[in-house]
Coordinates of N, CA and C and ligand atoms in Angstrom, one line a residue:
M95 N -41.9 -2.8 -66.5 CA -42.8 -1.7 -66.2 C -42.0 -0.6 -65.5
A96 N -42.3 0.6 -65.9 CA -41.6 1.8 -65.3 C -42.0 2.0 -63.9
L97 N -41.2 2.5 -63.1 CA -41.5 2.7 -61.7 C -42.7 3.6 -61.5
D98 N -42.9 4.6 -62.3 CA -44.0 5.5 -62.2 C -45.3 4.7 -62.5
D99 N -45.3 3.8 -63.4 CA -46.4 3.0 -63.8 C -46.8 2.0 -62.6
L100 N -45.7 1.5 -62.0 CA -45.9 0.6 -60.9 C -46.6 1.3 -59.7
Y101 N -46.1 2.5 -59.4 CA -46.6 3.3 -58.4 C -48.1 3.6 -58.7
R102 N -48.4 4.0 -59.9 CA -49.8 4.3 -60.3 C -50.7 3.1 -60.1
E103 N -50.2 1.9 -60.4 CA -50.9 0.7 -60.2 C -51.3 0.5 -58.7
V104 N -50.3 0.7 -57.9 CA -50.5 0.5 -56.4 C -51.5 1.5 -55.9
I105 N -51.4 2.7 -56.3 CA -52.4 3.8 -55.9 C -53.8 3.4 -56.4
L106 N -53.9 3.0 -57.6 CA -55.2 2.7 -58.2 C -55.8 1.5 -57.5
D107 N -55.0 0.5 -57.2 CA -55.4 -0.7 -56.5 C -56.0 -0.4 -55.1
H108 N -55.4 0.5 -54.4 CA -55.9 0.9 -53.1 C -57.2 1.7 -53.2
Y109 N -57.2 2.5 -54.3 CA -58.4 3.4 -54.5 C -59.6 2.5 -54.9
Q110 N -59.4 1.6 -55.7 CA -60.5 0.7 -56.2 C -60.9 -0.4 -55.2
H111 N -59.9 -0.8 -54.4 CA -60.1 -1.9 -53.4 C -59.6 -1.4 -52.1
P112 N -60.3 -0.4 -51.5 CA -59.7 0.1 -50.2 C -59.7 -0.9 -49.1
R113 N -58.6 -0.9 -48.4 CA -58.5 -1.8 -47.2 C -59.1 -1.1 -46.0
N114 N -59.7 -1.9 -45.1 CA -60.2 -1.4 -43.8 C -61.2 -0.3 -44.0
R115 N -62.0 -0.4 -44.9 CA -63.0 0.7 -45.1 C -64.2 0.4 -44.2
G116 N -64.8 1.4 -43.6 CA -66.0 1.3 -42.8 C -65.8 2.1 -41.5
R117 N -66.6 1.7 -40.5 CA -66.5 2.5 -39.2 C -66.4 1.5 -38.1
L118 N -65.9 2.0 -37.0 CA -65.8 1.2 -35.7 C -66.6 1.9 -34.6
E119 N -67.5 1.3 -34.1 CA -68.3 1.9 -33.0 C -68.5 0.8 -31.9
P120 N -68.0 1.0 -30.7 CA -67.3 2.2 -30.2 C -65.9 2.2 -30.7
S121 N -65.2 3.4 -30.7 CA -63.8 3.4 -31.0 C -63.1 4.3 -30.0
D122 N -61.8 4.1 -29.8 CA -61.1 4.9 -28.8 C -60.6 6.2 -29.4
V123 N -60.4 6.2 -30.8 CA -60.0 7.5 -31.5 C -60.9 7.6 -32.7
S124 N -61.6 8.7 -32.8 CA -62.3 9.0 -34.0 C -62.0 10.4 -34.4
V125 N -61.6 10.6 -35.7 CA -61.2 11.9 -36.1 C -61.6 12.1 -37.6
E126 N -61.9 13.3 -38.0 CA -62.2 13.6 -39.4 C -61.2 14.6 -39.9
G127 N -61.0 14.6 -41.2 CA -60.1 15.6 -41.9 C -60.7 15.9 -43.2
A128 N -60.4 17.1 -43.7 CA -60.9 17.6 -45.0 C -59.8 18.4 -45.7
N129 N -59.8 18.3 -47.0 CA -58.9 19.1 -47.8 C -59.8 19.8 -48.8
P130 N -60.2 21.0 -48.4 CA -61.2 21.7 -49.3 C -60.7 22.0 -50.7
L131 N -59.4 22.2 -50.8 CA -58.8 22.5 -52.1 C -59.2 21.5 -53.2
C132 N -59.3 20.2 -52.7 CA -59.6 19.1 -53.7 C -61.0 18.5 -53.4
G133 N -61.6 18.8 -52.3 CA -62.8 18.1 -51.9 C -62.7 16.8 -51.3
D134 N -61.5 16.5 -50.7 CA -61.3 15.2 -50.0 C -61.8 15.3 -48.6
E135 N -62.4 14.2 -48.2 CA -62.9 14.0 -46.8 C -62.6 12.6 -46.3
L136 N -62.1 12.6 -45.1 CA -61.7 11.3 -44.5 C -62.1 11.3 -43.0
A137 N -62.5 10.1 -42.6 CA -62.8 9.9 -41.1 C -62.1 8.6 -40.7
F138 N -61.5 8.6 -39.6 CA -60.8 7.4 -39.1 C -61.3 7.0 -37.7
F139 N -61.3 5.7 -37.5 CA -61.8 5.1 -36.3 C -60.7 4.1 -35.8
L140 N -60.2 4.3 -34.6 CA -59.2 3.3 -34.1 C -59.6 2.7 -32.8
R141 N -59.4 1.4 -32.7 CA -59.6 0.8 -31.4 C -58.2 0.4 -30.9
L142 N -57.9 0.8 -29.6 CA -56.6 0.6 -29.0 C -56.7 -0.5 -28.0
R143 N -55.6 -1.2 -27.8 CA -55.5 -2.2 -26.8 C -54.0 -2.4 -26.4
D144 N -53.7 -2.2 -25.1 CA -52.4 -2.4 -24.6 C -51.4 -1.5 -25.4
G145 N -51.8 -0.3 -25.7 CA -51.0 0.7 -26.3 C -50.7 0.4 -27.8
R146 N -51.5 -0.5 -28.4 CA -51.4 -0.8 -29.8 C -52.7 -0.5 -30.6
V147 N -52.6 -0.3 -31.9 CA -53.7 -0.2 -32.7 C -54.3 -1.6 -33.0
Q148 N -55.3 -1.9 -32.3 CA -55.9 -3.3 -32.4 C -56.7 -3.4 -33.7
D149 N -57.4 -2.3 -34.0 CA -58.2 -2.3 -35.3 C -58.4 -0.9 -35.8
V150 N -58.5 -0.7 -37.0 CA -58.7 0.6 -37.6 C -59.6 0.5 -38.9
R151 N -60.4 1.6 -39.0 CA -61.3 1.7 -40.2 C -61.2 3.1 -40.7
F152 N -61.5 3.3 -42.0 CA -61.7 4.7 -42.5 C -62.8 4.7 -43.4
D153 N -63.4 5.9 -43.5 CA -64.5 6.2 -44.4 C -64.2 7.5 -45.1
G154 N -64.7 7.8 -46.3 CA -64.4 9.1 -46.9 C -64.7 9.1 -48.4
R155 N -64.4 10.2 -48.9 CA -64.6 10.4 -50.4 C -63.6 11.4 -50.9
G156 N -63.3 11.3 -52.1 CA -62.3 12.3 -52.7 C -61.5 11.6 -53.8
C157 N -60.4 12.3 -54.1 CA -59.6 11.8 -55.2 C -58.8 10.5 -54.9
S158 N -58.3 9.9 -55.9 CA -57.7 8.6 -55.8 C -56.5 8.7 -54.8
I159 N -55.8 9.8 -54.8 CA -54.6 9.9 -54.0 C -55.0 10.0 -52.5
S160 N -56.0 10.8 -52.2 CA -56.4 10.9 -50.8 C -56.9 9.6 -50.2
Q161 N -57.7 8.9 -51.0 CA -58.3 7.6 -50.6 C -57.3 6.5 -50.5
A162 N -56.4 6.4 -51.5 CA -55.4 5.4 -51.5 C -54.4 5.6 -50.3
S163 N -54.1 6.8 -50.0 CA -53.2 7.1 -48.9 C -53.8 6.7 -47.6
A164 N -55.1 6.9 -47.5 CA -55.8 6.5 -46.2 C -55.9 5.0 -46.1
S165 N -56.1 4.3 -47.3 CA -56.2 2.8 -47.3 C -54.8 2.2 -46.9
M166 N -53.7 2.8 -47.5 CA -52.4 2.3 -47.2 C -52.0 2.6 -45.8
M167 N -52.5 3.7 -45.2 CA -52.1 4.1 -43.9 C -52.8 3.1 -42.9
T168 N -54.0 2.7 -43.1 CA -54.7 1.8 -42.2 C -54.0 0.5 -42.2
D169 N -53.6 0.0 -43.4 CA -52.8 -1.2 -43.4 C -51.5 -1.1 -42.7
A170 N -50.8 0.0 -42.8 CA -49.5 0.2 -42.2 C -49.5 0.3 -40.7
I171 N -50.6 0.9 -40.1 CA -50.6 1.1 -38.7 C -51.2 0.0 -37.8
K172 N -52.0 -0.9 -38.5 CA -52.6 -1.9 -37.7 C -51.6 -2.8 -37.0
G173 N -51.8 -3.0 -35.7 CA -50.9 -3.8 -34.9 C -49.7 -3.1 -34.3
K174 N -49.5 -1.8 -34.7 CA -48.3 -1.1 -34.3 C -48.6 -0.4 -32.9
T175 N -47.6 -0.1 -32.2 CA -47.7 0.7 -30.9 C -48.0 2.2 -31.3
L176 N -48.5 3.0 -30.4 CA -48.7 4.4 -30.7 C -47.4 5.1 -31.0
D177 N -46.3 4.7 -30.4 CA -45.0 5.3 -30.7 C -44.6 5.0 -32.1
E178 N -44.8 3.7 -32.5 CA -44.4 3.3 -33.8 C -45.3 4.1 -34.9
V179 N -46.6 4.3 -34.5 CA -47.5 5.0 -35.4 C -47.0 6.4 -35.6
R180 N -46.6 7.0 -34.5 CA -46.2 8.4 -34.6 C -44.9 8.5 -35.4
A181 N -44.0 7.5 -35.2 CA -42.7 7.5 -36.0 C -43.0 7.4 -37.5
L182 N -44.0 6.5 -37.8 CA -44.4 6.3 -39.2 C -45.0 7.6 -39.8
V183 N -45.8 8.3 -39.0 CA -46.4 9.6 -39.5 C -45.3 10.5 -39.8
A184 N -44.3 10.6 -39.0 CA -43.1 11.5 -39.2 C -42.3 11.1 -40.4
Q185 N -42.1 9.8 -40.6 CA -41.4 9.3 -41.8 C -42.2 9.7 -43.1
F186 N -43.5 9.5 -43.0 CA -44.3 9.7 -44.2 C -44.3 11.2 -44.6
K187 N -44.5 12.0 -43.6 CA -44.6 13.5 -43.8 C -43.2 14.0 -44.3
G188 N -42.1 13.4 -43.8 CA -40.8 13.7 -44.2 C -40.6 13.4 -45.7
M189 N -41.0 12.2 -46.0 CA -40.9 11.7 -47.4 C -41.6 12.6 -48.4
M190 N -42.8 13.1 -48.0 CA -43.5 14.0 -48.8 C -42.9 15.4 -48.9
R191 N -42.0 15.7 -48.0 CA -41.2 16.9 -48.0 C -39.9 16.7 -48.8
G192 N -39.7 15.5 -49.2 CA -38.5 15.3 -50.0 C -37.4 14.5 -49.3
Q193 N -37.6 14.1 -48.1 CA -36.5 13.4 -47.4 C -36.6 11.9 -47.8
E194 N -35.5 11.2 -47.7 CA -35.4 9.8 -47.9 C -35.9 9.1 -46.6
P195 N -36.9 8.2 -46.7 CA -37.3 7.5 -45.5 C -36.2 6.6 -45.0
S196 N -36.0 6.5 -43.7 CA -34.9 5.7 -43.1 C -35.4 4.3 -42.8
S197 N -36.7 4.0 -43.0 CA -37.1 2.6 -42.8 C -38.0 2.3 -44.0
D198 N -38.2 1.0 -44.1 CA -39.0 0.5 -45.3 C -40.5 0.9 -45.1
L199 N -41.0 1.7 -46.0 CA -42.4 2.2 -45.9 C -43.3 1.3 -46.8
G200 N -42.8 0.3 -47.4 CA -43.7 -0.6 -48.1 C -44.4 0.1 -49.3
D201 N -45.7 -0.2 -49.4 CA -46.5 0.4 -50.5 C -46.5 1.9 -50.5
L202 N -46.3 2.5 -49.3 CA -46.4 3.9 -49.1 C -45.4 4.7 -50.0
V203 N -44.3 4.1 -50.4 CA -43.4 4.8 -51.3 C -44.0 5.1 -52.6
A204 N -45.1 4.4 -53.0 CA -45.8 4.7 -54.2 C -46.3 6.2 -54.2
L205 N -46.5 6.8 -53.1 CA -47.0 8.1 -53.0 C -45.9 9.2 -53.2
Q206 N -44.6 8.7 -53.2 CA -43.5 9.6 -53.4 C -43.7 10.4 -54.7
G207 N -44.3 9.7 -55.8 CA -44.5 10.3 -57.1 C -45.3 11.6 -57.0
V208 N -46.2 11.7 -56.0 CA -47.1 12.8 -55.8 C -46.3 14.1 -55.6
R209 N -45.0 14.0 -55.1 CA -44.2 15.2 -54.8 C -44.0 16.0 -56.1
K210 N -44.1 15.4 -57.2 CA -43.9 16.2 -58.5 C -45.1 17.1 -58.7
F211 N -46.2 16.9 -58.0 CA -47.4 17.7 -58.2 C -47.7 18.4 -56.9
P212 N -47.1 19.5 -56.5 CA -47.2 20.1 -55.2 C -48.7 20.3 -54.8
V213 N -49.6 20.6 -55.7 CA -50.9 20.9 -55.3 C -51.6 19.6 -54.8
R214 N -51.0 18.4 -55.1 CA -51.6 17.1 -54.7 C -51.0 16.6 -53.4
I215 N -50.0 17.3 -52.9 CA -49.3 16.7 -51.7 C -50.3 16.7 -50.5
K216 N -51.1 17.7 -50.4 CA -52.1 17.8 -49.3 C -53.1 16.6 -49.4
C217 N -53.4 16.1 -50.6 CA -54.2 15.0 -50.8 C -53.6 13.7 -50.1
A218 N -52.3 13.6 -50.3 CA -51.5 12.5 -49.8 C -51.3 12.5 -48.3
T219 N -51.2 13.7 -47.8 CA -50.9 13.9 -46.3 C -52.1 14.0 -45.5
L220 N -53.3 14.2 -46.1 CA -54.5 14.5 -45.3 C -54.8 13.4 -44.3
A221 N -54.7 12.1 -44.7 CA -54.9 11.0 -43.8 C -54.0 11.1 -42.6
W222 N -52.7 11.4 -42.8 CA -51.7 11.4 -41.8 C -51.8 12.5 -40.8
V223 N -52.2 13.7 -41.4 CA -52.4 14.9 -40.5 C -53.6 14.6 -39.6
A224 N -54.7 14.0 -40.2 CA -55.9 13.7 -39.4 C -55.6 12.7 -38.3
L225 N -54.8 11.7 -38.7 CA -54.4 10.6 -37.7 C -53.7 11.2 -36.5
E226 N -52.7 12.1 -36.9 CA -51.9 12.7 -35.8 C -52.8 13.5 -34.9
Q227 N -53.7 14.3 -35.5 CA -54.6 15.1 -34.7 C -55.5 14.2 -33.7
G228 N -55.9 13.1 -34.3 CA -56.7 12.1 -33.5 C -55.9 11.6 -32.3
L229 N -54.6 11.3 -32.6 CA -53.8 10.7 -31.5 C -53.5 11.8 -30.4
D230 N -53.3 13.0 -30.9 CA -53.1 14.1 -30.0 C -54.3 14.3 -29.1
E231 N -55.5 14.3 -29.7 CA -56.7 14.5 -28.9 C -56.9 13.4 -27.9
H232 N -56.5 12.2 -28.3 CA -56.6 11.0 -27.4 C -55.7 11.1 -26.3
A233 N -54.4 11.6 -26.6 CA -53.4 11.7 -25.5 C -53.8 12.8 -24.6
A234 N -54.5 13.8 -25.0 CA -55.0 14.9 -24.2 C -56.2 14.5 -23.3
G235 N -56.7 13.3 -23.6 CA -57.7 12.8 -22.7 C -59.1 13.2 -23.2
R236 N -59.2 13.7 -24.5 CA -60.5 13.9 -25.0 C -61.2 12.6 -25.4
P237 N -62.3 12.3 -24.8 CA -63.0 11.0 -25.1 C -63.5 11.0 -26.6
A238 N -63.3 9.9 -27.2 CA -63.9 9.8 -28.6 C -65.4 9.9 -28.5
S239 N -65.9 10.5 -29.6 CA -67.4 10.8 -29.5 C -68.2 9.6 -29.4
T240 N -67.6 8.4 -29.9 CA -68.4 7.2 -29.9 C -68.1 6.3 -28.7
A241 N -67.3 6.8 -27.8 CA -66.8 6.0 -26.6 C -68.0 5.5 -25.8
T242 N -67.9 4.3 -25.3 CA -68.9 3.8 -24.4 C -68.2 3.2 -23.2
T243 N -69.0 2.8 -22.2 CA -68.4 2.2 -21.0 C -68.4 0.7 -21.1
E244 N -68.3 0.2 -22.3 CA -68.3 -1.3 -22.5 C -67.2 -1.9 -21.7
T245 N -67.5 -3.0 -21.0 CA -66.4 -3.7 -20.2 C -65.9 -4.9 -20.9
E246 N -64.6 -5.2 -20.6 CA -64.0 -6.4 -21.2 C -64.6 -7.6 -20.6
P247 N -64.7 -8.7 -21.4 CA -65.3 -9.9 -20.9 C -64.4 -10.6 -19.8
Ligands
ZN343 ZN1 -57.3 15.1 -53.5

């Protein structure tokens, strides 16, 4: 199987069987992103614990690339520390700009093929730009809209 076909299979698999789809309420980070050029919409919900992404869900609609990228991203960030997540965001955005990733990005490399279609790059990066914005807002102390005063058992 040619590499392009393999990548296409990975993207279609995530599009047709999205991982971590849904919502988390309450969540520590909730953020939405849109790519009007293509009609893509995404929303992310993260629950943090001890500086790590304990759980993550996404919801949205749009083209296969935007939804597959979101699905892959949720898989990739679950369990990671916020520093690791930010490093991954930088790696992914760098890859979409044509840089060689310095660490193993797993399934995410399937989205490299999108670079051949510049108009679709925003579809692939939408999830990552939104995630970064959500983390920035969280770091700035903005409470998530769904935050509650739930106490730990
Ligand atoms: Zn799109």
